[in-house]
Amino acid sequence: MGLCKNISPLSVFYLMGFALLLPSHSQDSPQDFVDAHNAARQQVGVGPVTWDDKLAAYARNYANQRSDDCDLIHSSNCPYGENLALSSGDLSATKAVNGWVDEKAYYNYDTDTCATGKTCGHYIQVVWLKSVRIGCAKVRCKTGGTFIGCNYDPRGNHLGQKPY
Protein backbone atom coordinates (compact mmCIF):
# COMPACT_ATOMS: atom_id res chain seq x y z
CA MET A 1 0.00 0.00 0.00
CA GLY A 2 2.95 2.38 -0.44
CA LEU A 3 1.76 3.97 -3.67
CA CYS A 4 -0.16 7.23 -3.84
CA LYS A 5 -3.15 6.03 -5.74
CA ASN A 6 -6.70 4.91 -5.31
CA ILE A 7 -7.74 1.27 -5.49
CA SER A 8 -10.05 2.11 -8.39
CA PRO A 9 -8.63 1.10 -11.79
CA LEU A 10 -9.61 4.51 -13.15
CA SER A 11 -7.84 6.68 -10.63
CA VAL A 12 -7.82 10.07 -12.30
CA PHE A 13 -10.35 12.74 -13.01
CA TYR A 14 -10.35 14.71 -16.24
CA LEU A 15 -12.40 17.76 -17.22
CA MET A 16 -12.26 18.77 -20.87
CA GLY A 17 -12.93 22.29 -22.01
CA PHE A 18 -13.73 23.64 -18.58
CA ALA A 19 -13.38 27.41 -18.20
CA LEU A 20 -14.03 29.77 -15.31
CA LEU A 21 -15.17 33.35 -15.45
CA LEU A 22 -13.20 34.28 -12.34
CA PRO A 23 -9.41 34.32 -12.07
CA SER A 24 -8.12 31.05 -10.66
CA HIS A 25 -6.28 32.65 -7.74
CA SER A 26 -9.61 33.68 -6.24
CA GLN A 27 -10.62 30.04 -5.72
CA ASP A 28 -7.35 28.26 -5.05
CA SER A 29 -6.42 29.04 -1.46
CA PRO A 30 -5.80 26.26 1.05
CA GLN A 31 -9.12 27.21 2.62
CA ASP A 32 -10.93 26.70 -0.69
CA PHE A 33 -9.62 23.13 -0.86
CA VAL A 34 -10.49 22.51 2.80
CA ASP A 35 -13.97 24.01 2.50
CA ALA A 36 -14.85 21.95 -0.57
CA HIS A 37 -13.69 18.75 1.13
CA ASN A 38 -15.49 19.56 4.35
CA ALA A 39 -18.77 20.34 2.59
CA ALA A 40 -18.77 16.81 1.14
CA ARG A 41 -17.70 15.26 4.43
CA GLN A 42 -20.43 17.08 6.34
CA GLN A 43 -23.08 15.65 3.99
CA VAL A 44 -22.25 12.15 5.25
CA GLY A 45 -21.54 13.04 8.87
CA VAL A 46 -17.75 12.83 8.66
CA GLY A 47 -15.60 15.26 10.63
CA PRO A 48 -13.54 17.97 8.94
CA VAL A 49 -10.11 17.84 7.37
CA THR A 50 -7.42 20.41 8.10
CA TRP A 51 -4.70 21.80 5.87
CA ASP A 52 -1.24 20.30 6.30
CA ASP A 53 1.79 22.18 4.95
CA LYS A 54 3.86 18.97 4.65
CA LEU A 55 1.21 17.39 2.43
CA ALA A 56 0.86 20.62 0.45
CA ALA A 57 4.62 20.66 -0.15
CA TYR A 58 4.46 17.07 -1.38
CA ALA A 59 1.53 17.92 -3.68
CA ARG A 60 3.33 21.04 -4.97
CA ASN A 61 6.54 19.13 -5.66
CA TYR A 62 4.68 16.48 -7.60
CA ALA A 63 2.51 18.96 -9.50
CA ASN A 64 5.64 20.85 -10.54
CA GLN A 65 7.09 17.58 -11.86
CA ARG A 66 3.95 17.06 -13.95
CA SER A 67 3.77 20.62 -15.31
CA ASP A 68 5.73 19.77 -18.47
CA ASP A 69 3.32 17.09 -19.68
CA CYS A 70 0.45 17.13 -17.14
CA ASP A 71 0.01 13.40 -17.56
CA LEU A 72 -2.44 12.02 -15.04
CA ILE A 73 0.05 9.65 -13.48
CA HIS A 74 0.03 9.15 -9.73
CA SER A 75 3.13 9.77 -7.70
CA SER A 76 4.82 6.62 -6.49
CA ASN A 77 6.24 5.25 -3.27
CA CYS A 78 4.58 7.61 -0.84
CA PRO A 79 2.41 6.98 2.20
CA TYR A 80 -0.43 9.35 1.22
CA GLY A 81 -3.74 9.03 -0.55
CA GLU A 82 -3.96 11.06 -3.74
CA ASN A 83 -6.55 12.52 -6.08
CA LEU A 84 -5.61 14.16 -9.38
CA ALA A 85 -7.57 16.38 -11.73
CA LEU A 86 -6.80 17.83 -15.13
CA SER A 87 -8.59 20.39 -17.26
CA SER A 88 -7.86 21.74 -20.71
CA GLY A 89 -8.70 25.22 -19.35
CA ASP A 90 -8.52 26.80 -15.93
CA LEU A 91 -9.74 24.68 -13.03
CA SER A 92 -10.41 26.00 -9.54
CA ALA A 93 -9.81 24.12 -6.31
CA THR A 94 -13.54 24.01 -5.64
CA LYS A 95 -14.41 22.68 -9.11
CA ALA A 96 -11.73 19.97 -8.89
CA VAL A 97 -12.94 18.74 -5.50
CA ASN A 98 -16.57 18.96 -6.59
CA GLY A 99 -15.70 16.85 -9.63
CA TRP A 100 -14.36 14.14 -7.33
CA VAL A 101 -17.42 14.47 -5.10
CA ASP A 102 -19.72 14.06 -8.11
CA GLU A 103 -18.64 10.42 -8.13
CA LYS A 104 -20.89 9.97 -5.08
CA ALA A 105 -23.69 9.21 -7.55
CA TYR A 106 -21.87 5.97 -8.46
CA TYR A 107 -21.08 4.84 -4.91
CA ASN A 108 -23.29 2.35 -3.05
CA TYR A 109 -22.47 2.62 0.65
CA ASP A 110 -24.43 -0.52 1.62
CA THR A 111 -22.39 -2.75 -0.70
CA ASP A 112 -19.27 -0.53 -0.61
CA THR A 113 -19.04 -0.70 -4.40
CA CYS A 114 -19.01 1.56 -7.44
CA ALA A 115 -21.57 1.20 -10.19
CA THR A 116 -20.39 -1.07 -12.99
CA GLY A 117 -18.04 0.76 -15.32
CA LYS A 118 -17.91 3.85 -13.10
CA THR A 119 -15.27 5.33 -10.83
CA CYS A 120 -15.94 6.47 -7.28
CA GLY A 121 -12.54 6.14 -5.58
CA HIS A 122 -11.90 9.89 -5.65
CA TYR A 123 -15.15 10.51 -3.79
CA ILE A 124 -14.34 7.78 -1.28
CA GLN A 125 -10.96 9.38 -0.57
CA VAL A 126 -12.55 12.81 -0.06
CA VAL A 127 -14.94 11.44 2.60
CA TRP A 128 -12.62 8.81 4.15
CA LEU A 129 -13.23 9.18 7.89
CA LYS A 130 -9.64 8.62 9.01
CA SER A 131 -8.12 10.96 6.40
CA VAL A 132 -8.02 14.14 8.48
CA ARG A 133 -5.19 16.13 6.86
CA ILE A 134 -4.93 17.33 3.27
CA GLY A 135 -2.49 19.27 1.15
CA CYS A 136 -3.13 20.28 -2.44
CA ALA A 137 -1.46 22.10 -5.30
CA LYS A 138 -2.36 23.53 -8.67
CA VAL A 139 -0.12 24.19 -11.67
CA ARG A 140 -0.70 25.49 -15.16
CA CYS A 141 0.43 22.94 -17.71
CA LYS A 142 3.09 24.02 -20.18
CA THR A 143 0.97 22.25 -22.80
CA GLY A 144 -2.10 24.23 -21.69
CA GLY A 145 -4.66 23.48 -19.03
CA THR A 146 -4.51 22.91 -15.31
CA PHE A 147 -3.24 20.07 -13.12
CA ILE A 148 -4.44 19.73 -9.51
CA GLY A 149 -3.32 17.17 -6.97
CA CYS A 150 -4.46 16.61 -3.40
CA ASN A 151 -2.78 14.31 -0.89
CA TYR A 152 -4.46 12.78 2.16
CA ASP A 153 -3.12 11.56 5.49
CA PRO A 154 -3.77 8.95 6.60
CA ARG A 155 -4.55 7.52 3.18
CA GLY A 156 -7.99 6.04 2.45
CA ASN A 157 -9.50 3.56 0.01
CA HIS A 158 -8.56 0.40 1.86
CA LEU A 159 -10.19 -2.65 0.30
CA GLY A 160 -12.81 -4.19 2.54
CA GLN A 161 -13.25 -1.04 4.62
CA LYS A 162 -16.09 1.43 4.23
CA PRO A 163 -15.05 5.08 4.16
CA TYR A 164 -17.18 6.08 7.18
PDB file of C-alpha atoms in Angstrom:
ATOM      1  CA  MET A   1       0.000   0.000   0.000  1.00  0.00           C
ATOM      2  CA  GLY A   2       2.950   2.376  -0.438  1.00  0.00           C
ATOM      3  CA  LEU A   3       1.765   3.974  -3.673  1.00  0.00           C
ATOM      4  CA  CYS A   4      -0.160   7.230  -3.836  1.00  0.00           C
ATOM      5  CA  LYS A   5      -3.154   6.028  -5.739  1.00  0.00           C
ATOM      6  CA  ASN A   6      -6.702   4.912  -5.311  1.00  0.00           C
ATOM      7  CA  ILE A   7      -7.738   1.273  -5.495  1.00  0.00           C
ATOM      8  CA  SER A   8     -10.048   2.114  -8.387  1.00  0.00           C
ATOM      9  CA  PRO A   9      -8.627   1.100 -11.786  1.00  0.00           C
ATOM     10  CA  LEU A  10      -9.605   4.509 -13.145  1.00  0.00           C
ATOM     11  CA  SER A  11      -7.842   6.684 -10.628  1.00  0.00           C
ATOM     12  CA  VAL A  12      -7.820  10.072 -12.301  1.00  0.00           C
ATOM     13  CA  PHE A  13     -10.347  12.744 -13.012  1.00  0.00           C
ATOM     14  CA  TYR A  14     -10.355  14.714 -16.241  1.00  0.00           C
ATOM     15  CA  LEU A  15     -12.398  17.763 -17.221  1.00  0.00           C
ATOM     16  CA  MET A  16     -12.258  18.773 -20.866  1.00  0.00           C
ATOM     17  CA  GLY A  17     -12.933  22.291 -22.012  1.00  0.00           C
ATOM     18  CA  PHE A  18     -13.728  23.643 -18.581  1.00  0.00           C
ATOM     19  CA  ALA A  19     -13.384  27.407 -18.200  1.00  0.00           C
ATOM     20  CA  LEU A  20     -14.029  29.768 -15.308  1.00  0.00           C
ATOM     21  CA  LEU A  21     -15.170  33.347 -15.446  1.00  0.00           C
ATOM     22  CA  LEU A  22     -13.200  34.281 -12.339  1.00  0.00           C
ATOM     23  CA  PRO A  23      -9.411  34.322 -12.070  1.00  0.00           C
ATOM     24  CA  SER A  24      -8.121  31.050 -10.663  1.00  0.00           C
ATOM     25  CA  HIS A  25      -6.282  32.649  -7.743  1.00  0.00           C
ATOM     26  CA  SER A  26      -9.615  33.684  -6.238  1.00  0.00           C
ATOM     27  CA  GLN A  27     -10.615  30.042  -5.724  1.00  0.00           C
ATOM     28  CA  ASP A  28      -7.349  28.260  -5.050  1.00  0.00           C
ATOM     29  CA  SER A  29      -6.420  29.036  -1.463  1.00  0.00           C
ATOM     30  CA  PRO A  30      -5.804  26.256   1.047  1.00  0.00           C
ATOM     31  CA  GLN A  31      -9.116  27.211   2.625  1.00  0.00           C
ATOM     32  CA  ASP A  32     -10.929  26.701  -0.689  1.00  0.00           C
ATOM     33  CA  PHE A  33      -9.618  23.127  -0.860  1.00  0.00           C
ATOM     34  CA  VAL A  34     -10.486  22.509   2.801  1.00  0.00           C
ATOM     35  CA  ASP A  35     -13.974  24.014   2.497  1.00  0.00           C
ATOM     36  CA  ALA A  36     -14.854  21.951  -0.572  1.00  0.00           C
ATOM     37  CA  HIS A  37     -13.685  18.749   1.126  1.00  0.00           C
ATOM     38  CA  ASN A  38     -15.490  19.557   4.353  1.00  0.00           C
ATOM     39  CA  ALA A  39     -18.773  20.340   2.592  1.00  0.00           C
ATOM     40  CA  ALA A  40     -18.773  16.805   1.141  1.00  0.00           C
ATOM     41  CA  ARG A  41     -17.704  15.264   4.433  1.00  0.00           C
ATOM     42  CA  GLN A  42     -20.430  17.084   6.340  1.00  0.00           C
ATOM     43  CA  GLN A  43     -23.080  15.649   3.995  1.00  0.00           C
ATOM     44  CA  VAL A  44     -22.253  12.147   5.250  1.00  0.00           C
ATOM     45  CA  GLY A  45     -21.545  13.039   8.872  1.00  0.00           C
ATOM     46  CA  VAL A  46     -17.749  12.834   8.660  1.00  0.00           C
ATOM     47  CA  GLY A  47     -15.595  15.259  10.634  1.00  0.00           C
ATOM     48  CA  PRO A  48     -13.541  17.968   8.938  1.00  0.00           C
ATOM     49  CA  VAL A  49     -10.107  17.843   7.368  1.00  0.00           C
ATOM     50  CA  THR A  50      -7.418  20.409   8.097  1.00  0.00           C
ATOM     51  CA  TRP A  51      -4.697  21.804   5.868  1.00  0.00           C
ATOM     52  CA  ASP A  52      -1.237  20.304   6.300  1.00  0.00           C
ATOM     53  CA  ASP A  53       1.788  22.178   4.949  1.00  0.00           C
ATOM     54  CA  LYS A  54       3.860  18.975   4.646  1.00  0.00           C
ATOM     55  CA  LEU A  55       1.207  17.392   2.426  1.00  0.00           C
ATOM     56  CA  ALA A  56       0.863  20.617   0.453  1.00  0.00           C
ATOM     57  CA  ALA A  57       4.624  20.659  -0.152  1.00  0.00           C
ATOM     58  CA  TYR A  58       4.462  17.069  -1.383  1.00  0.00           C
ATOM     59  CA  ALA A  59       1.534  17.922  -3.679  1.00  0.00           C
ATOM     60  CA  ARG A  60       3.334  21.039  -4.967  1.00  0.00           C
ATOM     61  CA  ASN A  61       6.545  19.134  -5.662  1.00  0.00           C
ATOM     62  CA  TYR A  62       4.685  16.480  -7.599  1.00  0.00           C
ATOM     63  CA  ALA A  63       2.507  18.963  -9.496  1.00  0.00           C
ATOM     64  CA  ASN A  64       5.640  20.851 -10.544  1.00  0.00           C
ATOM     65  CA  GLN A  65       7.093  17.580 -11.860  1.00  0.00           C
ATOM     66  CA  ARG A  66       3.953  17.057 -13.947  1.00  0.00           C
ATOM     67  CA  SER A  67       3.766  20.624 -15.310  1.00  0.00           C
ATOM     68  CA  ASP A  68       5.731  19.769 -18.469  1.00  0.00           C
ATOM     69  CA  ASP A  69       3.321  17.087 -19.676  1.00  0.00           C
ATOM     70  CA  CYS A  70       0.451  17.129 -17.142  1.00  0.00           C
ATOM     71  CA  ASP A  71       0.009  13.400 -17.563  1.00  0.00           C
ATOM     72  CA  LEU A  72      -2.440  12.016 -15.035  1.00  0.00           C
ATOM     73  CA  ILE A  73       0.052   9.647 -13.475  1.00  0.00           C
ATOM     74  CA  HIS A  74       0.031   9.155  -9.731  1.00  0.00           C
ATOM     75  CA  SER A  75       3.133   9.774  -7.696  1.00  0.00           C
ATOM     76  CA  SER A  76       4.815   6.617  -6.490  1.00  0.00           C
ATOM     77  CA  ASN A  77       6.237   5.249  -3.269  1.00  0.00           C
ATOM     78  CA  CYS A  78       4.584   7.610  -0.840  1.00  0.00           C
ATOM     79  CA  PRO A  79       2.410   6.975   2.201  1.00  0.00           C
ATOM     80  CA  TYR A  80      -0.428   9.346   1.221  1.00  0.00           C
ATOM     81  CA  GLY A  81      -3.741   9.028  -0.546  1.00  0.00           C
ATOM     82  CA  GLU A  82      -3.956  11.057  -3.740  1.00  0.00           C
ATOM     83  CA  ASN A  83      -6.550  12.524  -6.080  1.00  0.00           C
ATOM     84  CA  LEU A  84      -5.608  14.160  -9.379  1.00  0.00           C
ATOM     85  CA  ALA A  85      -7.575  16.384 -11.731  1.00  0.00           C
ATOM     86  CA  LEU A  86      -6.802  17.835 -15.132  1.00  0.00           C
ATOM     87  CA  SER A  87      -8.586  20.392 -17.258  1.00  0.00           C
ATOM     88  CA  SER A  88      -7.859  21.744 -20.707  1.00  0.00           C
ATOM     89  CA  GLY A  89      -8.702  25.215 -19.350  1.00  0.00           C
ATOM     90  CA  ASP A  90      -8.522  26.799 -15.933  1.00  0.00           C
ATOM     91  CA  LEU A  91      -9.739  24.677 -13.033  1.00  0.00           C
ATOM     92  CA  SER A  92     -10.406  26.001  -9.543  1.00  0.00           C
ATOM     93  CA  ALA A  93      -9.814  24.124  -6.310  1.00  0.00           C
ATOM     94  CA  THR A  94     -13.538  24.005  -5.641  1.00  0.00           C
ATOM     95  CA  LYS A  95     -14.407  22.675  -9.106  1.00  0.00           C
ATOM     96  CA  ALA A  96     -11.727  19.965  -8.888  1.00  0.00           C
ATOM     97  CA  VAL A  97     -12.942  18.744  -5.499  1.00  0.00           C
ATOM     98  CA  ASN A  98     -16.567  18.961  -6.589  1.00  0.00           C
ATOM     99  CA  GLY A  99     -15.698  16.849  -9.626  1.00  0.00           C
ATOM    100  CA  TRP A 100     -14.363  14.139  -7.326  1.00  0.00           C
ATOM    101  CA  VAL A 101     -17.417  14.475  -5.102  1.00  0.00           C
ATOM    102  CA  ASP A 102     -19.724  14.064  -8.113  1.00  0.00           C
ATOM    103  CA  GLU A 103     -18.644  10.417  -8.128  1.00  0.00           C
ATOM    104  CA  LYS A 104     -20.887   9.971  -5.080  1.00  0.00           C
ATOM    105  CA  ALA A 105     -23.694   9.214  -7.545  1.00  0.00           C
ATOM    106  CA  TYR A 106     -21.874   5.974  -8.456  1.00  0.00           C
ATOM    107  CA  TYR A 107     -21.077   4.836  -4.912  1.00  0.00           C
ATOM    108  CA  ASN A 108     -23.290   2.350  -3.049  1.00  0.00           C
ATOM    109  CA  TYR A 109     -22.470   2.616   0.651  1.00  0.00           C
ATOM    110  CA  ASP A 110     -24.426  -0.519   1.619  1.00  0.00           C
ATOM    111  CA  THR A 111     -22.389  -2.747  -0.696  1.00  0.00           C
ATOM    112  CA  ASP A 112     -19.266  -0.528  -0.612  1.00  0.00           C
ATOM    113  CA  THR A 113     -19.037  -0.705  -4.399  1.00  0.00           C
ATOM    114  CA  CYS A 114     -19.007   1.560  -7.436  1.00  0.00           C
ATOM    115  CA  ALA A 115     -21.567   1.204 -10.194  1.00  0.00           C
ATOM    116  CA  THR A 116     -20.390  -1.069 -12.992  1.00  0.00           C
ATOM    117  CA  GLY A 117     -18.039   0.757 -15.325  1.00  0.00           C
ATOM    118  CA  LYS A 118     -17.909   3.849 -13.100  1.00  0.00           C
ATOM    119  CA  THR A 119     -15.275   5.330 -10.832  1.00  0.00           C
ATOM    120  CA  CYS A 120     -15.935   6.466  -7.276  1.00  0.00           C
ATOM    121  CA  GLY A 121     -12.536   6.138  -5.583  1.00  0.00           C
ATOM    122  CA  HIS A 122     -11.902   9.886  -5.649  1.00  0.00           C
ATOM    123  CA  TYR A 123     -15.151  10.515  -3.787  1.00  0.00           C
ATOM    124  CA  ILE A 124     -14.343   7.776  -1.276  1.00  0.00           C
ATOM    125  CA  GLN A 125     -10.958   9.380  -0.575  1.00  0.00           C
ATOM    126  CA  VAL A 126     -12.546  12.808  -0.055  1.00  0.00           C
ATOM    127  CA  VAL A 127     -14.936  11.437   2.604  1.00  0.00           C
ATOM    128  CA  TRP A 128     -12.618   8.807   4.147  1.00  0.00           C
ATOM    129  CA  LEU A 129     -13.225   9.179   7.890  1.00  0.00           C
ATOM    130  CA  LYS A 130      -9.643   8.623   9.005  1.00  0.00           C
ATOM    131  CA  SER A 131      -8.116  10.965   6.400  1.00  0.00           C
ATOM    132  CA  VAL A 132      -8.016  14.144   8.477  1.00  0.00           C
ATOM    133  CA  ARG A 133      -5.186  16.133   6.861  1.00  0.00           C
ATOM    134  CA  ILE A 134      -4.932  17.332   3.267  1.00  0.00           C
ATOM    135  CA  GLY A 135      -2.493  19.266   1.147  1.00  0.00           C
ATOM    136  CA  CYS A 136      -3.128  20.278  -2.444  1.00  0.00           C
ATOM    137  CA  ALA A 137      -1.456  22.102  -5.303  1.00  0.00           C
ATOM    138  CA  LYS A 138      -2.364  23.531  -8.675  1.00  0.00           C
ATOM    139  CA  VAL A 139      -0.122  24.188 -11.665  1.00  0.00           C
ATOM    140  CA  ARG A 140      -0.697  25.494 -15.162  1.00  0.00           C
ATOM    141  CA  CYS A 141       0.434  22.941 -17.706  1.00  0.00           C
ATOM    142  CA  LYS A 142       3.087  24.019 -20.180  1.00  0.00           C
ATOM    143  CA  THR A 143       0.974  22.254 -22.796  1.00  0.00           C
ATOM    144  CA  GLY A 144      -2.098  24.226 -21.686  1.00  0.00           C
ATOM    145  CA  GLY A 145      -4.659  23.478 -19.035  1.00  0.00           C
ATOM    146  CA  THR A 146      -4.506  22.912 -15.311  1.00  0.00           C
ATOM    147  CA  PHE A 147      -3.241  20.069 -13.123  1.00  0.00           C
ATOM    148  CA  ILE A 148      -4.438  19.733  -9.512  1.00  0.00           C
ATOM    149  CA  GLY A 149      -3.318  17.169  -6.971  1.00  0.00           C
ATOM    150  CA  CYS A 150      -4.459  16.609  -3.397  1.00  0.00           C
ATOM    151  CA  ASN A 151      -2.781  14.312  -0.889  1.00  0.00           C
ATOM    152  CA  TYR A 152      -4.460  12.777   2.156  1.00  0.00           C
ATOM    153  CA  ASP A 153      -3.122  11.558   5.492  1.00  0.00           C
ATOM    154  CA  PRO A 154      -3.770   8.955   6.599  1.00  0.00           C
ATOM    155  CA  ARG A 155      -4.550   7.520   3.181  1.00  0.00           C
ATOM    156  CA  GLY A 156      -7.986   6.042   2.454  1.00  0.00           C
ATOM    157  CA  ASN A 157      -9.500   3.564   0.012  1.00  0.00           C
ATOM    158  CA  HIS A 158      -8.561   0.396   1.857  1.00  0.00           C
ATOM    159  CA  LEU A 159     -10.188  -2.654   0.297  1.00  0.00           C
ATOM    160  CA  GLY A 160     -12.807  -4.194   2.542  1.00  0.00           C
ATOM    161  CA  GLN A 161     -13.252  -1.040   4.625  1.00  0.00           C
ATOM    162  CA  LYS A 162     -16.092   1.428   4.232  1.00  0.00           C
ATOM    163  CA  PRO A 163     -15.047   5.078   4.156  1.00  0.00           C
ATOM    164  CA  TYR A 164     -17.178   6.082   7.178  1.00  0.00           C
TER     165      TYR A 164
END
